[in-house]
mmCIF file of C-alpha atoms and ligand atoms in Angstrom:
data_model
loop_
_atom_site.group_PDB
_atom_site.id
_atom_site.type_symbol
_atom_site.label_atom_id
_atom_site.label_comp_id
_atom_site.label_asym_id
_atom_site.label_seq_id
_atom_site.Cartn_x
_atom_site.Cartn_y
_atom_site.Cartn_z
ATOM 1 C CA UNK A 1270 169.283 -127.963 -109.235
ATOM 2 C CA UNK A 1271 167.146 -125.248 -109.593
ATOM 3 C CA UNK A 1272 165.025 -123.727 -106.366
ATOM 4 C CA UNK A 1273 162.586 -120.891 -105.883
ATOM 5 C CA UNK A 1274 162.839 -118.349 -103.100
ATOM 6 C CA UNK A 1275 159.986 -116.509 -102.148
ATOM 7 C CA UNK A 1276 160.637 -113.879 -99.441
ATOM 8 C CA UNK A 1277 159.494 -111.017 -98.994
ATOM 9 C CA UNK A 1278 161.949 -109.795 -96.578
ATOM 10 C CA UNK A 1279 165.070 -108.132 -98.280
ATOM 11 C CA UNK A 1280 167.981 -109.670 -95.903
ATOM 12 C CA UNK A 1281 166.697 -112.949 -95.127
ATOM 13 C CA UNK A 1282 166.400 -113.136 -99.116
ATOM 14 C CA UNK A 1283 169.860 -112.098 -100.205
ATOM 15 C CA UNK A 1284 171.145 -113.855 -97.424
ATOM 16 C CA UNK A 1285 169.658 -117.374 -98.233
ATOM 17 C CA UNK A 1286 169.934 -116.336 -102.124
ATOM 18 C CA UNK A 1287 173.851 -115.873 -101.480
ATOM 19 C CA UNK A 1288 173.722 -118.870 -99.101
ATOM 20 C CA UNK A 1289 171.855 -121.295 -101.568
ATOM 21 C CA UNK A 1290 174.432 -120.422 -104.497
ATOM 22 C CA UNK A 1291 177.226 -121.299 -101.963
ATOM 23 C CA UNK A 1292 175.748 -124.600 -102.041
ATOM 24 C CA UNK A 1293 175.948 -125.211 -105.915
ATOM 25 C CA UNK A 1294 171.732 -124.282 -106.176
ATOM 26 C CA UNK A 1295 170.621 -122.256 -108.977
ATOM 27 C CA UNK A 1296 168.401 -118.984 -107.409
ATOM 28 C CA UNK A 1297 165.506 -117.764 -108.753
ATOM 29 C CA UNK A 1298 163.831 -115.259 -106.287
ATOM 30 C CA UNK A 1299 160.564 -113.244 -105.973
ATOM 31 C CA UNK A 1300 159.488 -111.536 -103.433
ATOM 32 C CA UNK A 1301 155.916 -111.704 -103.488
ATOM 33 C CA UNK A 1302 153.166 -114.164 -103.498
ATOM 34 C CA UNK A 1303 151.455 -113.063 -107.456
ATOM 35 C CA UNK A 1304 155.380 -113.507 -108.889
ATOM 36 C CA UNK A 1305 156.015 -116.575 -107.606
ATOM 37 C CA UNK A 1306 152.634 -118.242 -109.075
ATOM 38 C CA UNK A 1307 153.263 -116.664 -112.014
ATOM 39 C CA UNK A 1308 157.185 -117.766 -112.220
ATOM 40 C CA UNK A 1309 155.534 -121.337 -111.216
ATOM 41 C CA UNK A 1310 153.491 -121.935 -114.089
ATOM 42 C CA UNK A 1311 156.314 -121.207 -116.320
ATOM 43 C CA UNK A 1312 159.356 -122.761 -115.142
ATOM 44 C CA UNK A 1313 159.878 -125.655 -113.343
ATOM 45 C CA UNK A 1314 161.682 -125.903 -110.218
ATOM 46 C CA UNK A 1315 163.540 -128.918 -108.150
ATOM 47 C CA UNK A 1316 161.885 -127.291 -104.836
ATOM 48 C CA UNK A 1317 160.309 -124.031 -103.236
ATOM 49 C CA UNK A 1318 161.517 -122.213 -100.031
ATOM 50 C CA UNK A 1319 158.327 -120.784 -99.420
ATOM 51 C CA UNK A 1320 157.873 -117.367 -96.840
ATOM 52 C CA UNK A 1321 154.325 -117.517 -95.743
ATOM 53 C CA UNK A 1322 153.554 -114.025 -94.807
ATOM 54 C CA UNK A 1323 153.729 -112.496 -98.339
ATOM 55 C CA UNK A 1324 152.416 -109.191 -99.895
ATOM 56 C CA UNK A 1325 150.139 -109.716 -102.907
ATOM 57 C CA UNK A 1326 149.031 -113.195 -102.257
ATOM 58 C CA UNK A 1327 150.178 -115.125 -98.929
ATOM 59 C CA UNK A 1328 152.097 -118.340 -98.879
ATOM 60 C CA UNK A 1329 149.005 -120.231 -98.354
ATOM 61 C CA UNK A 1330 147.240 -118.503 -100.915
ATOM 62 C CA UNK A 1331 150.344 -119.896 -103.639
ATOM 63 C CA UNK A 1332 150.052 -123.098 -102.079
ATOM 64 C CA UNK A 1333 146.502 -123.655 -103.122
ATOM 65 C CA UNK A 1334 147.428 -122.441 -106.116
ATOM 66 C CA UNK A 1335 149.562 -124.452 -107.058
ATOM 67 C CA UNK A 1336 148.312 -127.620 -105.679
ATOM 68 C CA UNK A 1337 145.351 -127.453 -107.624
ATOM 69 C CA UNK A 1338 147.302 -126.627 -110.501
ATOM 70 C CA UNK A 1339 149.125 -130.144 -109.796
ATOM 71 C CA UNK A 1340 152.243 -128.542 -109.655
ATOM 72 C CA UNK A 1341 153.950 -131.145 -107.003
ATOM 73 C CA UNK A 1342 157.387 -129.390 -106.742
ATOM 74 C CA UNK A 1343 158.477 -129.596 -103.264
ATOM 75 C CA UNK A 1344 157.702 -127.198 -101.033
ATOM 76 C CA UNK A 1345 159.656 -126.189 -97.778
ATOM 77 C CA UNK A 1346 158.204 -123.654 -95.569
ATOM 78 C CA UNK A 1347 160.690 -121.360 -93.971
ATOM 79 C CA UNK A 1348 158.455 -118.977 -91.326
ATOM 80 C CA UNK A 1349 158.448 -117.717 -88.500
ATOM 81 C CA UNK A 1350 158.403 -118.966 -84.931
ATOM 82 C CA UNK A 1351 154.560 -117.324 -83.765
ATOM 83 C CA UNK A 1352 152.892 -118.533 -87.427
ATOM 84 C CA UNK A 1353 152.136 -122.756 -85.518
ATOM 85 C CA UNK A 1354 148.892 -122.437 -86.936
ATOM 86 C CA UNK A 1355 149.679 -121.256 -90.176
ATOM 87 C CA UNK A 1356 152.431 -124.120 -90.186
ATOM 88 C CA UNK A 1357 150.249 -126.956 -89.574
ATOM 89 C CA UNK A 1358 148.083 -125.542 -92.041
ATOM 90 C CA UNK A 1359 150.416 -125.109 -94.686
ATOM 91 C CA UNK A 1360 151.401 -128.985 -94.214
ATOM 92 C CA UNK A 1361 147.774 -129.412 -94.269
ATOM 93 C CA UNK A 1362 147.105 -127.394 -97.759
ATOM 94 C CA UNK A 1363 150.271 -129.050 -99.447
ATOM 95 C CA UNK A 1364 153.792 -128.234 -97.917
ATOM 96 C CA UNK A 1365 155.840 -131.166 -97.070
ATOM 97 C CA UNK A 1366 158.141 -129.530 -94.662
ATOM 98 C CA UNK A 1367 159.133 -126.294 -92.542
ATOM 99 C CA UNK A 1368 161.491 -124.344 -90.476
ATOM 100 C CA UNK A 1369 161.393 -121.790 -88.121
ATOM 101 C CA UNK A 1370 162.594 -118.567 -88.538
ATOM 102 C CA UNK A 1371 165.288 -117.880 -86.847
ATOM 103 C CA UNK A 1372 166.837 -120.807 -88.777
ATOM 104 C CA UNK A 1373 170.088 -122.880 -88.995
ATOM 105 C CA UNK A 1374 171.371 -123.073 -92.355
ATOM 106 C CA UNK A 1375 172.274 -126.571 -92.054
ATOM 107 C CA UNK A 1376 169.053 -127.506 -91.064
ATOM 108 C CA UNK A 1377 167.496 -125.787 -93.921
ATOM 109 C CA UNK A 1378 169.693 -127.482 -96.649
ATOM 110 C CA UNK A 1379 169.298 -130.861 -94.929
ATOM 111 C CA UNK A 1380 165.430 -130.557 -95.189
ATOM 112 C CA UNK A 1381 165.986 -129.356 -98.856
ATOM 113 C CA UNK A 1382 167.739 -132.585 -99.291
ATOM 114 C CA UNK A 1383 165.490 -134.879 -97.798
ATOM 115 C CA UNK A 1384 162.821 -133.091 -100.373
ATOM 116 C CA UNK A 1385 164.609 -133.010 -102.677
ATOM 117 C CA UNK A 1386 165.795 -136.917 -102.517
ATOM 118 C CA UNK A 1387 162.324 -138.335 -101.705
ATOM 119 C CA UNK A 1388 161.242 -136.456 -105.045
ATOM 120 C CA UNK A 1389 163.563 -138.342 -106.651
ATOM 121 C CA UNK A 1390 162.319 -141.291 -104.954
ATOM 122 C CA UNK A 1391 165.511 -142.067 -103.422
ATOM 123 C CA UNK A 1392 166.765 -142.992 -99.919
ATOM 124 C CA UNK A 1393 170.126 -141.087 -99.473
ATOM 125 C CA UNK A 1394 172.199 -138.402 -100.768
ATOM 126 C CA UNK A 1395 174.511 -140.889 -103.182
ATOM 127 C CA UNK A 1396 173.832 -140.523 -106.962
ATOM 128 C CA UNK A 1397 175.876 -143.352 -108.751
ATOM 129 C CA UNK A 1398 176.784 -143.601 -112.188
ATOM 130 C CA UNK A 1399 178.789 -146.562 -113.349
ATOM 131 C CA UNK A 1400 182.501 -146.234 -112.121
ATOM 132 C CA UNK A 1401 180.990 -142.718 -111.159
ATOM 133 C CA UNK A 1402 179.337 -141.364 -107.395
ATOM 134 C CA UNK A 1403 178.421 -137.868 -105.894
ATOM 135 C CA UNK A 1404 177.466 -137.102 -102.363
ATOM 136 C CA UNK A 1405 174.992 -134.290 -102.809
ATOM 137 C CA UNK A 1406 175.227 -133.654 -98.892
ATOM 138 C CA UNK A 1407 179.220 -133.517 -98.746
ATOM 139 C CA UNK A 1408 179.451 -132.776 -102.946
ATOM 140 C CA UNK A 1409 181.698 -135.027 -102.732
ATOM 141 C CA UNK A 1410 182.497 -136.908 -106.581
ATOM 142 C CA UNK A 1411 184.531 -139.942 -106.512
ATOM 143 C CA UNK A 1412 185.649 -141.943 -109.315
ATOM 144 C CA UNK A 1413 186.645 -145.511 -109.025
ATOM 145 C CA UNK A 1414 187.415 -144.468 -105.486
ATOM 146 C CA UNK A 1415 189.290 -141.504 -106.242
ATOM 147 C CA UNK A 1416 188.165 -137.731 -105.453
ATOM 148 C CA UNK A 1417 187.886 -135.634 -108.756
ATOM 149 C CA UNK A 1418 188.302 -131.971 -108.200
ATOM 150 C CA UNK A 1419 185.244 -129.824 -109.805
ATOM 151 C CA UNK A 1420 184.295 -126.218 -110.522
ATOM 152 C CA UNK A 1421 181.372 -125.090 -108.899
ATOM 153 C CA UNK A 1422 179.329 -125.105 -112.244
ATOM 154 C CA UNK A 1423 181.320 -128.250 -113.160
ATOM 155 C CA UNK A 1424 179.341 -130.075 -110.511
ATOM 156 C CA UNK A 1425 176.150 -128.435 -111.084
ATOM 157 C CA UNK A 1426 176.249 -130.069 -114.671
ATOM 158 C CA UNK A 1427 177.101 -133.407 -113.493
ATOM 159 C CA UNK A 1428 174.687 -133.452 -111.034
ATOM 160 C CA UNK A 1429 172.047 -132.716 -113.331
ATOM 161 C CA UNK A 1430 173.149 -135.280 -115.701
ATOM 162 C CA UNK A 1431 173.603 -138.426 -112.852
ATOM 163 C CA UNK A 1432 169.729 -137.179 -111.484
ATOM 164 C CA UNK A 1433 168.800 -138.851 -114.544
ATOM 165 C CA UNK A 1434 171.089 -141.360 -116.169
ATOM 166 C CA UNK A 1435 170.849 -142.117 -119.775
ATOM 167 C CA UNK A 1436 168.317 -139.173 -120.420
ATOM 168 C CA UNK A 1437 169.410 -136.968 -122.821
ATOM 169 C CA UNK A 1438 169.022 -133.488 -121.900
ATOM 170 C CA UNK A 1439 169.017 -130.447 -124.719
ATOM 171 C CA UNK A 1440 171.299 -127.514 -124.190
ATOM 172 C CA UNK A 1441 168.220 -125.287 -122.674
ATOM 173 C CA UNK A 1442 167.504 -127.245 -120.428
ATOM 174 C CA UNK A 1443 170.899 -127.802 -119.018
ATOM 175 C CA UNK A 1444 171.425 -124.074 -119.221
ATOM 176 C CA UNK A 1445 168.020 -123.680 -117.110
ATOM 177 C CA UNK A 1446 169.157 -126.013 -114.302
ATOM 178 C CA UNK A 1447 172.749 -124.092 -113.920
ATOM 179 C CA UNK A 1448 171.473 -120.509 -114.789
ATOM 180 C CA UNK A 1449 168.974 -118.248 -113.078
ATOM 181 C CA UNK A 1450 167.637 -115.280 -114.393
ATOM 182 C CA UNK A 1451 170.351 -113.112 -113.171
ATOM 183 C CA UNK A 1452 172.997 -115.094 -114.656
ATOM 184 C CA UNK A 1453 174.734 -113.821 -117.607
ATOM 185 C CA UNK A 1454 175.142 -117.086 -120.251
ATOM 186 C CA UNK A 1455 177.637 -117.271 -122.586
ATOM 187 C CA UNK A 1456 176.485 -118.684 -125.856
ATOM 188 C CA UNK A 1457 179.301 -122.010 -125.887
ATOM 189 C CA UNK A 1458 179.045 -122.123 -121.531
ATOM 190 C CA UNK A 1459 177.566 -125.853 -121.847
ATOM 191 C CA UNK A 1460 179.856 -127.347 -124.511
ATOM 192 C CA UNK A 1461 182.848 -125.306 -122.246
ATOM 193 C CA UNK A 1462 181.947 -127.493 -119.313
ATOM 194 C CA UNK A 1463 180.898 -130.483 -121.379
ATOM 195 C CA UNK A 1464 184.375 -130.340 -122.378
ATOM 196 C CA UNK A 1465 185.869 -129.919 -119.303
ATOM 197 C CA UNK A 1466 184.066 -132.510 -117.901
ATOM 198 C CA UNK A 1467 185.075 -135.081 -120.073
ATOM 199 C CA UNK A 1468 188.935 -134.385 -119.442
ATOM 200 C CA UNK A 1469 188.255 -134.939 -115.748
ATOM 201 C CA UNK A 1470 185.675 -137.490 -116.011
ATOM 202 C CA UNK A 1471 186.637 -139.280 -119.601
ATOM 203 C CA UNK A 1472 185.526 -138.669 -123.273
ATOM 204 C CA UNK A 1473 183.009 -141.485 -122.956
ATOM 205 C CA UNK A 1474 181.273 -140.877 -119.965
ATOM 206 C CA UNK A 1475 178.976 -137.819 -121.385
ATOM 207 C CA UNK A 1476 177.908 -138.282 -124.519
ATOM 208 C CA UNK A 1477 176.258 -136.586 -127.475
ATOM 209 C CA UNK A 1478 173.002 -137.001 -129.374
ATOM 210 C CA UNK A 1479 173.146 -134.713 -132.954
ATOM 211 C CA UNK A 1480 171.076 -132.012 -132.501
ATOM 212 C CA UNK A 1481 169.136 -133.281 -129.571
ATOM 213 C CA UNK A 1482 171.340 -132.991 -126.158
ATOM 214 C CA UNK A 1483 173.887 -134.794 -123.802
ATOM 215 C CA UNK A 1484 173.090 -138.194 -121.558
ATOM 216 C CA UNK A 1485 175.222 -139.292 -119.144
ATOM 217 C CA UNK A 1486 176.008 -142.997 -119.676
ATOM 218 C CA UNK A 1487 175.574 -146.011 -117.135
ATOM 219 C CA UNK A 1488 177.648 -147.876 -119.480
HETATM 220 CA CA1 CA B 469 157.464 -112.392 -94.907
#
């Protein structure tokens, strides 16, 4: 899953950028409010940790922005504690959540969750897939009730592929949901982990489409 930071400030940034990693998100961040509308209308994101006092263009100002561009990515608010007004009326001008700088990780990646899920249209944090299940709270992946051990980007993959079962998905995009701008891809990294994945998970469960992708299959 892919998220946008936009922070201004240099150690709350690498710190949440570090932090968000950790937690098996691909990191895109920009640091101002121009870059991130820009980066916005280009790629698409699973949610937005948005900063709302921002050089170039404020927080608000990329909210309207991309509201009325009907870009409906998620959008958490992460600001700070004096800013009530300009919380309620970020909510007001598009946001669907926020928290308070000085913040709780836990708390943050919970709210990201509960975006992220109700996005997805979906009550919890369970993504099943036949004999298949992942916890994206606990990442957690059990199959028929056993734990399977996964690399970091290992789980990355399948979670991409169970968020939407049966939809093939070309090698570009999977390599945009795992890899953000910094990161270095190798030319073979998806088939590498397709592979893997299928010794841990089974040949059949991921399969191919000639020259179009990989689905995962609910059969
Ligand atoms: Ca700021």
């Amino acid at each position: 899953m892919r998220v946008l930071l936009v922070e201004d400030d240099l150690m709350i940034g690498e710190s949440l950028s570090e932090a968000l990693q950790d937690e098996a998100y691909t990191v895109d961040w920009v640091k101002d409010g121009r870059q991130a509308i820009l980066t916005l209308k280009i790629q698409p994101y699973d949610i937005i940790l948005l900063d709302l006092g921002l050089p170039e263009i404020d927080g608000m100002g990329v909210l309207t922005v991309i509201r009325d561009a009907k870009i409906d990515t998620p959008v958490l608010i992460v600001t700070a504690r004096d800013q009530l007004k300009d919380r309620i009326a970020g909510l007001d001008l598009g946001a669907d959540d926020y928290v308070v700088k000085p913040f709780e990780l836990g708390e943050v990646f919970a709210r990201m969750r509960v975006l992220i899920r109700r996005a997805q249209g979906k009550a919890d944090n369970q993504l099943s897939v036949a004999n298949l299940s992942l916890d994206t709270a606990h990442k957690r992946v059990v199959m028929d009730a056993s734990p399977v051990d996964l690399t970091a980007k290992e789980y990355m993959l399948l979670t991409t592929f169970m968020l939407a079962p049966e939809k093939v998905m070309s090698k570009t995009e999977l390599e945009d949901s795992l890899y953000g701008w910094g990161g270095e891809v190798e030319s073979n990294a998806i088939e590498f982990l397709i592979h893997s994945l299928r010794k841990k998970l089974g040949q059949n469960r991921i399969k191919n489409v000639r020259g179009l992708g990989w689905y995962i299959s609910n059969i």
